Short mmCIF file of N, CA and C in Angstrom, two decimals:
data_model
loop_
_atom_site.label_atom_id
_atom_site.label_comp_id
_atom_site.label_asym_id
_atom_site.label_seq_id
_atom_site.Cartn_x
_atom_site.Cartn_y
_atom_site.Cartn_z
N MET A 59 -12.11 -19.26 54.37
CA MET A 59 -13.14 -18.81 53.46
C MET A 59 -12.95 -19.50 52.12
N GLU A 60 -14.03 -19.94 51.57
CA GLU A 60 -13.99 -20.53 50.24
C GLU A 60 -13.79 -19.43 49.21
N LYS A 61 -13.68 -19.83 47.96
CA LYS A 61 -13.44 -18.88 46.87
C LYS A 61 -14.56 -17.83 46.81
N LEU A 62 -14.17 -16.61 46.52
CA LEU A 62 -15.13 -15.52 46.39
C LEU A 62 -15.95 -15.69 45.12
N ASP A 63 -17.26 -15.46 45.23
CA ASP A 63 -18.11 -15.54 44.04
C ASP A 63 -18.40 -14.13 43.51
N SER A 64 -19.20 -14.06 42.46
CA SER A 64 -19.47 -12.76 41.83
C SER A 64 -20.20 -11.80 42.77
N THR A 65 -21.05 -12.32 43.65
CA THR A 65 -21.74 -11.45 44.62
C THR A 65 -20.74 -10.86 45.61
N ASP A 66 -19.80 -11.69 46.09
CA ASP A 66 -18.76 -11.18 46.99
C ASP A 66 -17.96 -10.08 46.30
N HIS A 67 -17.62 -10.31 45.05
CA HIS A 67 -16.86 -9.30 44.28
C HIS A 67 -17.67 -8.02 44.14
N SER A 68 -18.97 -8.14 43.92
CA SER A 68 -19.82 -6.95 43.81
C SER A 68 -19.84 -6.18 45.12
N ILE A 69 -19.98 -6.90 46.22
CA ILE A 69 -19.97 -6.26 47.55
C ILE A 69 -18.66 -5.51 47.76
N LEU A 70 -17.56 -6.16 47.44
CA LEU A 70 -16.25 -5.54 47.65
C LEU A 70 -16.04 -4.31 46.76
N ARG A 71 -16.50 -4.39 45.51
CA ARG A 71 -16.37 -3.22 44.61
C ARG A 71 -17.15 -2.03 45.16
N VAL A 72 -18.37 -2.26 45.62
CA VAL A 72 -19.19 -1.17 46.17
C VAL A 72 -18.53 -0.60 47.42
N LEU A 73 -18.06 -1.47 48.30
CA LEU A 73 -17.45 -1.00 49.55
C LEU A 73 -16.14 -0.25 49.31
N GLN A 74 -15.39 -0.62 48.27
CA GLN A 74 -14.16 0.11 47.97
C GLN A 74 -14.46 1.55 47.55
N ARG A 75 -15.59 1.76 46.92
CA ARG A 75 -15.96 3.12 46.51
C ARG A 75 -16.61 3.89 47.65
N ASN A 76 -17.33 3.16 48.53
CA ASN A 76 -18.04 3.84 49.62
C ASN A 76 -18.14 2.90 50.81
N GLY A 77 -17.18 2.98 51.71
CA GLY A 77 -17.16 2.14 52.90
C GLY A 77 -18.19 2.52 53.93
N ARG A 78 -18.86 3.65 53.75
CA ARG A 78 -19.86 4.11 54.71
C ARG A 78 -21.29 3.81 54.25
N ILE A 79 -21.44 3.08 53.18
CA ILE A 79 -22.76 2.77 52.65
C ILE A 79 -23.55 1.95 53.67
N SER A 80 -24.84 2.19 53.75
CA SER A 80 -25.68 1.42 54.68
C SER A 80 -25.85 0.01 54.14
N ASN A 81 -26.12 -0.92 55.04
CA ASN A 81 -26.34 -2.31 54.63
C ASN A 81 -27.53 -2.41 53.68
N ALA A 82 -28.58 -1.64 53.93
CA ALA A 82 -29.77 -1.69 53.07
C ALA A 82 -29.42 -1.26 51.65
N GLU A 83 -28.66 -0.17 51.52
CA GLU A 83 -28.29 0.31 50.18
C GLU A 83 -27.32 -0.66 49.51
N LEU A 84 -26.37 -1.20 50.28
CA LEU A 84 -25.44 -2.17 49.73
C LEU A 84 -26.19 -3.39 49.22
N ALA A 85 -27.14 -3.88 50.01
CA ALA A 85 -27.93 -5.04 49.61
C ALA A 85 -28.68 -4.77 48.32
N GLU A 86 -29.26 -3.58 48.21
CA GLU A 86 -30.00 -3.22 47.00
C GLU A 86 -29.08 -3.19 45.78
N ARG A 87 -27.89 -2.62 45.94
CA ARG A 87 -26.95 -2.50 44.82
C ARG A 87 -26.42 -3.84 44.32
N VAL A 88 -26.32 -4.82 45.24
CA VAL A 88 -25.76 -6.12 44.83
C VAL A 88 -26.84 -7.18 44.64
N GLY A 89 -28.10 -6.79 44.82
CA GLY A 89 -29.20 -7.71 44.55
C GLY A 89 -29.43 -8.77 45.60
N LEU A 90 -29.25 -8.40 46.87
CA LEU A 90 -29.50 -9.32 47.99
C LEU A 90 -30.51 -8.72 48.95
N SER A 91 -31.08 -9.55 49.80
CA SER A 91 -31.88 -9.03 50.90
C SER A 91 -30.91 -8.44 51.93
N PRO A 92 -31.37 -7.50 52.76
CA PRO A 92 -30.46 -6.94 53.76
C PRO A 92 -29.87 -7.99 54.70
N SER A 93 -30.67 -8.99 55.09
CA SER A 93 -30.13 -10.01 56.01
C SER A 93 -29.08 -10.88 55.32
N ALA A 94 -29.30 -11.25 54.06
CA ALA A 94 -28.31 -12.04 53.33
C ALA A 94 -27.04 -11.23 53.10
N CYS A 95 -27.19 -9.96 52.81
CA CYS A 95 -26.03 -9.08 52.61
C CYS A 95 -25.24 -8.95 53.91
N SER A 96 -25.93 -8.79 55.01
CA SER A 96 -25.28 -8.66 56.31
C SER A 96 -24.50 -9.94 56.65
N ARG A 97 -25.07 -11.10 56.36
CA ARG A 97 -24.38 -12.37 56.61
C ARG A 97 -23.11 -12.47 55.77
N ARG A 98 -23.22 -12.12 54.50
CA ARG A 98 -22.04 -12.18 53.62
C ARG A 98 -20.96 -11.21 54.08
N LEU A 99 -21.37 -10.02 54.45
CA LEU A 99 -20.43 -9.02 54.93
C LEU A 99 -19.71 -9.52 56.18
N ASP A 100 -20.46 -10.14 57.08
CA ASP A 100 -19.88 -10.69 58.31
C ASP A 100 -18.84 -11.76 57.97
N ILE A 101 -19.13 -12.63 57.01
CA ILE A 101 -18.19 -13.67 56.59
C ILE A 101 -16.94 -13.04 55.97
N LEU A 102 -17.12 -12.03 55.13
CA LEU A 102 -15.98 -11.35 54.50
C LEU A 102 -15.09 -10.68 55.55
N GLU A 103 -15.69 -10.12 56.58
CA GLU A 103 -14.92 -9.48 57.65
C GLU A 103 -14.21 -10.51 58.52
N LYS A 104 -14.93 -11.54 58.95
CA LYS A 104 -14.34 -12.55 59.85
C LYS A 104 -13.26 -13.36 59.17
N SER A 105 -13.36 -13.56 57.87
CA SER A 105 -12.36 -14.34 57.14
C SER A 105 -11.12 -13.52 56.79
N GLY A 106 -11.19 -12.20 57.00
CA GLY A 106 -10.04 -11.34 56.72
C GLY A 106 -10.01 -10.79 55.30
N VAL A 107 -11.01 -11.10 54.48
CA VAL A 107 -11.06 -10.52 53.14
C VAL A 107 -11.21 -9.00 53.27
N ILE A 108 -12.09 -8.57 54.16
CA ILE A 108 -12.19 -7.15 54.51
C ILE A 108 -11.39 -6.97 55.78
N SER A 109 -10.30 -6.21 55.68
CA SER A 109 -9.40 -6.07 56.81
C SER A 109 -9.66 -4.83 57.65
N GLY A 110 -10.59 -3.97 57.23
CA GLY A 110 -10.90 -2.79 58.03
C GLY A 110 -11.57 -1.72 57.20
N TYR A 111 -12.01 -0.68 57.88
CA TYR A 111 -12.66 0.47 57.26
C TYR A 111 -11.96 1.71 57.80
N TYR A 112 -11.73 2.69 56.92
CA TYR A 112 -11.06 3.90 57.37
C TYR A 112 -11.37 5.05 56.42
N ALA A 113 -11.10 6.25 56.90
CA ALA A 113 -11.22 7.43 56.06
C ALA A 113 -9.86 7.70 55.43
N GLN A 114 -9.82 7.89 54.14
CA GLN A 114 -8.57 8.23 53.47
C GLN A 114 -8.41 9.75 53.55
N VAL A 115 -7.45 10.17 54.34
CA VAL A 115 -7.24 11.59 54.60
C VAL A 115 -6.15 12.12 53.67
N SER A 116 -6.36 13.28 53.10
CA SER A 116 -5.39 13.91 52.22
C SER A 116 -4.16 14.34 53.01
N HIS A 117 -3.01 13.85 52.59
CA HIS A 117 -1.76 14.26 53.24
C HIS A 117 -1.52 15.75 53.05
N LYS A 118 -1.83 16.24 51.86
CA LYS A 118 -1.62 17.66 51.58
C LYS A 118 -2.51 18.54 52.45
N ALA A 119 -3.72 18.08 52.73
CA ALA A 119 -4.63 18.85 53.59
C ALA A 119 -4.06 18.97 55.00
N LEU A 120 -3.25 18.01 55.40
CA LEU A 120 -2.60 18.05 56.72
C LEU A 120 -1.21 18.67 56.65
N ASP A 121 -0.90 19.26 55.50
CA ASP A 121 0.36 19.98 55.26
C ASP A 121 1.56 19.05 55.08
N TYR A 122 1.33 17.78 54.73
CA TYR A 122 2.42 16.85 54.39
C TYR A 122 2.55 16.85 52.88
N LYS A 123 3.40 17.74 52.37
CA LYS A 123 3.51 17.97 50.93
C LYS A 123 4.61 17.15 50.28
N MET A 124 5.45 16.51 51.08
CA MET A 124 6.60 15.80 50.54
C MET A 124 6.50 14.30 50.85
N MET A 125 6.67 13.48 49.81
CA MET A 125 6.76 12.03 49.97
C MET A 125 8.20 11.62 49.67
N VAL A 126 8.75 10.82 50.56
CA VAL A 126 10.13 10.37 50.41
C VAL A 126 10.14 8.84 50.38
N ILE A 127 10.82 8.29 49.40
CA ILE A 127 11.02 6.85 49.32
C ILE A 127 12.40 6.59 49.91
N VAL A 128 12.42 5.77 50.95
CA VAL A 128 13.66 5.54 51.69
C VAL A 128 14.05 4.08 51.58
N HIS A 129 15.27 3.83 51.10
CA HIS A 129 15.83 2.49 51.01
C HIS A 129 16.78 2.31 52.19
N ILE A 130 16.60 1.21 52.91
CA ILE A 130 17.41 0.98 54.11
C ILE A 130 18.11 -0.37 54.03
N SER A 131 19.39 -0.35 54.37
CA SER A 131 20.17 -1.59 54.49
C SER A 131 20.51 -1.80 55.96
N LEU A 132 20.39 -3.03 56.40
CA LEU A 132 20.71 -3.39 57.78
C LEU A 132 22.05 -4.12 57.84
N SER A 133 22.54 -4.31 59.05
CA SER A 133 23.82 -4.99 59.26
C SER A 133 23.72 -6.48 58.99
N GLY A 134 22.53 -7.01 58.91
CA GLY A 134 22.33 -8.43 58.62
C GLY A 134 20.84 -8.73 58.56
N GLN A 135 20.51 -9.95 58.15
CA GLN A 135 19.10 -10.32 58.07
C GLN A 135 18.78 -11.45 59.04
N PHE A 136 19.32 -11.38 60.21
CA PHE A 136 19.01 -12.35 61.25
C PHE A 136 17.61 -12.05 61.79
N ALA A 137 16.92 -13.04 62.27
CA ALA A 137 15.56 -12.87 62.77
C ALA A 137 15.48 -11.77 63.82
N LYS A 138 16.43 -11.76 64.75
CA LYS A 138 16.42 -10.74 65.82
C LYS A 138 16.64 -9.34 65.25
N THR A 139 17.54 -9.23 64.28
CA THR A 139 17.82 -7.94 63.64
C THR A 139 16.57 -7.40 62.95
N LEU A 140 15.91 -8.25 62.18
CA LEU A 140 14.71 -7.84 61.46
C LEU A 140 13.60 -7.46 62.42
N SER A 141 13.38 -8.27 63.43
CA SER A 141 12.26 -7.99 64.36
C SER A 141 12.51 -6.72 65.16
N GLU A 142 13.75 -6.47 65.54
CA GLU A 142 14.06 -5.23 66.28
C GLU A 142 13.86 -4.00 65.39
N PHE A 143 14.31 -4.09 64.14
CA PHE A 143 14.11 -2.97 63.22
C PHE A 143 12.62 -2.74 63.00
N GLU A 144 11.87 -3.80 62.72
CA GLU A 144 10.44 -3.67 62.42
C GLU A 144 9.66 -3.11 63.61
N ALA A 145 10.00 -3.53 64.81
CA ALA A 145 9.32 -2.97 65.99
C ALA A 145 9.59 -1.48 66.12
N ALA A 146 10.81 -1.06 65.85
CA ALA A 146 11.19 0.35 65.98
C ALA A 146 10.58 1.20 64.87
N VAL A 147 10.57 0.71 63.63
CA VAL A 147 10.06 1.52 62.51
C VAL A 147 8.56 1.75 62.66
N LYS A 148 7.86 0.82 63.28
CA LYS A 148 6.41 0.99 63.49
C LYS A 148 6.09 2.17 64.40
N LEU A 149 7.05 2.61 65.18
CA LEU A 149 6.83 3.73 66.10
C LEU A 149 6.94 5.09 65.42
N CYS A 150 7.54 5.15 64.24
CA CYS A 150 7.74 6.42 63.56
C CYS A 150 6.44 6.84 62.87
N PRO A 151 5.82 7.93 63.32
CA PRO A 151 4.52 8.31 62.77
C PRO A 151 4.57 8.79 61.32
N ASN A 152 5.73 9.16 60.82
CA ASN A 152 5.83 9.63 59.44
C ASN A 152 5.95 8.50 58.43
N VAL A 153 6.27 7.30 58.89
CA VAL A 153 6.40 6.16 57.98
C VAL A 153 5.00 5.63 57.68
N LEU A 154 4.62 5.74 56.41
CA LEU A 154 3.29 5.30 55.98
C LEU A 154 3.30 3.84 55.55
N VAL A 155 4.40 3.41 54.93
CA VAL A 155 4.51 2.06 54.41
C VAL A 155 5.93 1.58 54.65
N CYS A 156 6.06 0.30 55.00
CA CYS A 156 7.38 -0.31 55.16
C CYS A 156 7.31 -1.72 54.61
N TYR A 157 8.20 -2.03 53.66
CA TYR A 157 8.26 -3.36 53.05
C TYR A 157 9.61 -4.00 53.32
N LEU A 158 9.62 -5.26 53.70
CA LEU A 158 10.83 -6.06 53.72
C LEU A 158 11.06 -6.49 52.27
N MET A 159 12.27 -6.30 51.78
CA MET A 159 12.55 -6.49 50.35
C MET A 159 13.56 -7.59 50.10
N SER A 160 13.52 -8.10 48.89
CA SER A 160 14.64 -8.89 48.37
C SER A 160 15.46 -7.91 47.54
N GLY A 161 16.67 -8.27 47.22
CA GLY A 161 17.47 -7.39 46.38
C GLY A 161 18.48 -6.57 47.16
N GLU A 162 18.82 -5.42 46.61
CA GLU A 162 19.92 -4.61 47.14
C GLU A 162 19.66 -4.06 48.54
N TYR A 163 18.42 -3.63 48.81
CA TYR A 163 18.10 -3.04 50.11
C TYR A 163 17.22 -3.99 50.91
N ASP A 164 17.31 -3.87 52.22
CA ASP A 164 16.51 -4.74 53.10
C ASP A 164 15.08 -4.25 53.25
N TYR A 165 14.90 -2.94 53.30
CA TYR A 165 13.56 -2.35 53.47
C TYR A 165 13.39 -1.15 52.55
N ILE A 166 12.14 -0.93 52.15
CA ILE A 166 11.76 0.30 51.47
C ILE A 166 10.61 0.91 52.26
N LEU A 167 10.73 2.22 52.53
CA LEU A 167 9.73 2.95 53.30
C LEU A 167 9.15 4.07 52.44
N ARG A 168 7.90 4.41 52.69
CA ARG A 168 7.31 5.63 52.14
C ARG A 168 7.06 6.53 53.34
N VAL A 169 7.66 7.70 53.31
CA VAL A 169 7.65 8.61 54.45
C VAL A 169 7.00 9.94 54.04
N ALA A 170 6.06 10.41 54.84
CA ALA A 170 5.39 11.69 54.60
C ALA A 170 6.05 12.77 55.45
N CYS A 171 6.35 13.89 54.80
CA CYS A 171 6.97 15.02 55.52
C CYS A 171 6.35 16.32 55.04
N LYS A 172 6.44 17.32 55.89
CA LYS A 172 5.87 18.62 55.54
C LYS A 172 6.76 19.36 54.54
N ASP A 173 8.07 19.23 54.70
CA ASP A 173 9.03 19.91 53.83
C ASP A 173 10.40 19.29 54.06
N LEU A 174 11.41 19.85 53.43
CA LEU A 174 12.76 19.30 53.55
C LEU A 174 13.27 19.37 54.99
N GLU A 175 12.98 20.44 55.67
CA GLU A 175 13.39 20.58 57.07
C GLU A 175 12.75 19.50 57.94
N ASP A 176 11.48 19.20 57.67
CA ASP A 176 10.79 18.14 58.42
C ASP A 176 11.42 16.79 58.13
N TYR A 177 11.79 16.55 56.85
CA TYR A 177 12.45 15.28 56.54
C TYR A 177 13.80 15.18 57.24
N GLU A 178 14.51 16.28 57.32
CA GLU A 178 15.79 16.27 58.04
C GLU A 178 15.57 15.83 59.49
N ARG A 179 14.50 16.33 60.11
CA ARG A 179 14.16 15.93 61.48
C ARG A 179 13.83 14.44 61.56
N VAL A 180 13.00 13.96 60.64
CA VAL A 180 12.63 12.54 60.62
C VAL A 180 13.88 11.68 60.42
N HIS A 181 14.72 12.09 59.49
CA HIS A 181 15.96 11.34 59.22
C HIS A 181 16.85 11.30 60.46
N ARG A 182 17.04 12.45 61.09
CA ARG A 182 17.92 12.56 62.26
C ARG A 182 17.35 11.84 63.47
N ASP A 183 16.08 12.11 63.79
CA ASP A 183 15.50 11.62 65.04
C ASP A 183 14.95 10.20 64.95
N TRP A 184 14.54 9.79 63.77
CA TRP A 184 13.90 8.48 63.64
C TRP A 184 14.72 7.50 62.81
N LEU A 185 14.91 7.82 61.54
CA LEU A 185 15.52 6.85 60.63
C LEU A 185 16.94 6.49 61.03
N SER A 186 17.75 7.48 61.34
CA SER A 186 19.13 7.22 61.74
C SER A 186 19.23 6.50 63.08
N ALA A 187 18.19 6.60 63.87
CA ALA A 187 18.18 5.97 65.19
C ALA A 187 17.63 4.55 65.17
N LEU A 188 17.12 4.10 64.02
CA LEU A 188 16.58 2.75 63.94
C LEU A 188 17.69 1.72 64.15
N PRO A 189 17.40 0.64 64.86
CA PRO A 189 18.45 -0.33 65.15
C PRO A 189 18.95 -1.06 63.89
N HIS A 190 20.26 -1.31 63.86
CA HIS A 190 20.94 -2.13 62.85
C HIS A 190 21.04 -1.48 61.47
N VAL A 191 20.69 -0.19 61.35
CA VAL A 191 20.76 0.48 60.05
C VAL A 191 22.22 0.82 59.73
N VAL A 192 22.65 0.43 58.51
CA VAL A 192 24.00 0.77 58.07
C VAL A 192 23.99 1.70 56.86
N LYS A 193 22.85 1.78 56.16
CA LYS A 193 22.78 2.66 54.98
C LYS A 193 21.36 3.13 54.78
N ILE A 194 21.22 4.43 54.51
CA ILE A 194 19.93 5.03 54.19
C ILE A 194 20.07 5.78 52.87
N ASN A 195 19.19 5.50 51.93
CA ASN A 195 19.19 6.18 50.64
C ASN A 195 17.80 6.77 50.44
N SER A 196 17.72 8.08 50.29
CA SER A 196 16.44 8.77 50.19
C SER A 196 16.22 9.32 48.79
N SER A 197 15.00 9.11 48.28
CA SER A 197 14.58 9.68 46.99
C SER A 197 13.32 10.48 47.22
N PHE A 198 13.24 11.65 46.62
CA PHE A 198 12.11 12.54 46.83
C PHE A 198 11.15 12.47 45.66
N ALA A 199 9.89 12.18 45.96
CA ALA A 199 8.88 12.10 44.91
C ALA A 199 8.59 13.50 44.39
N LEU A 200 8.63 13.66 43.08
CA LEU A 200 8.36 14.96 42.47
C LEU A 200 6.87 15.19 42.28
N ARG A 201 6.15 14.12 41.93
CA ARG A 201 4.71 14.24 41.69
C ARG A 201 4.09 12.87 41.87
N GLU A 202 2.94 12.82 42.50
CA GLU A 202 2.21 11.57 42.66
C GLU A 202 1.34 11.33 41.43
N ILE A 203 1.47 10.16 40.85
CA ILE A 203 0.68 9.81 39.68
C ILE A 203 -0.51 8.93 40.09
N ILE A 204 -0.24 7.91 40.88
CA ILE A 204 -1.29 7.00 41.35
C ILE A 204 -1.04 6.68 42.81
N ASP A 205 -2.08 6.69 43.60
CA ASP A 205 -2.04 6.20 44.98
C ASP A 205 -3.35 5.47 45.23
N ARG A 206 -3.43 4.24 44.78
CA ARG A 206 -4.65 3.45 44.92
C ARG A 206 -4.73 2.85 46.31
N PRO A 207 -5.86 3.02 46.96
CA PRO A 207 -6.01 2.37 48.26
C PRO A 207 -6.34 0.89 48.14
N ASN A 208 -6.82 0.46 46.96
CA ASN A 208 -7.23 -0.93 46.78
C ASN A 208 -6.87 -1.41 45.38
N VAL A 209 -6.75 -2.72 45.26
CA VAL A 209 -6.53 -3.33 43.94
C VAL A 209 -7.87 -3.51 43.27
N GLY A 210 -7.86 -3.59 41.97
CA GLY A 210 -9.10 -3.79 41.22
C GLY A 210 -9.69 -5.17 41.48
N ILE A 211 -11.00 -5.22 41.50
CA ILE A 211 -11.71 -6.50 41.73
C ILE A 211 -12.49 -6.83 40.48
#
């Protein structure tokens, strides 16, 4: 995909606020015909600029009141070690985010739990069982300040 223009940016801003907007309404808001808007949207999707659509569900509404930031160190950073860990961590339903890091820890995870007892279960049954883990450091979020689903455009 070539560089995004101002119309592409307008489409993306509108979609970030309302991913369920109809093509006709989106076209009207960005000043395009519905067919031109549909073509642009198709290009944005096929090129990977738009990576998907989803409903952002409240964790608290599902009774996940605790967010835990987990720092993990592995026994090494060999390709096989990393790929085995990454395949296993993807199976844990409580892990919302996992980053491979530079610095002191190999990975940082954001884990959703219902309460301390639930985190103990996740730690025991999932995190401690992940392959090649030698150290786990957990920090408990006291309050969420920002959780942006998208970067500003």
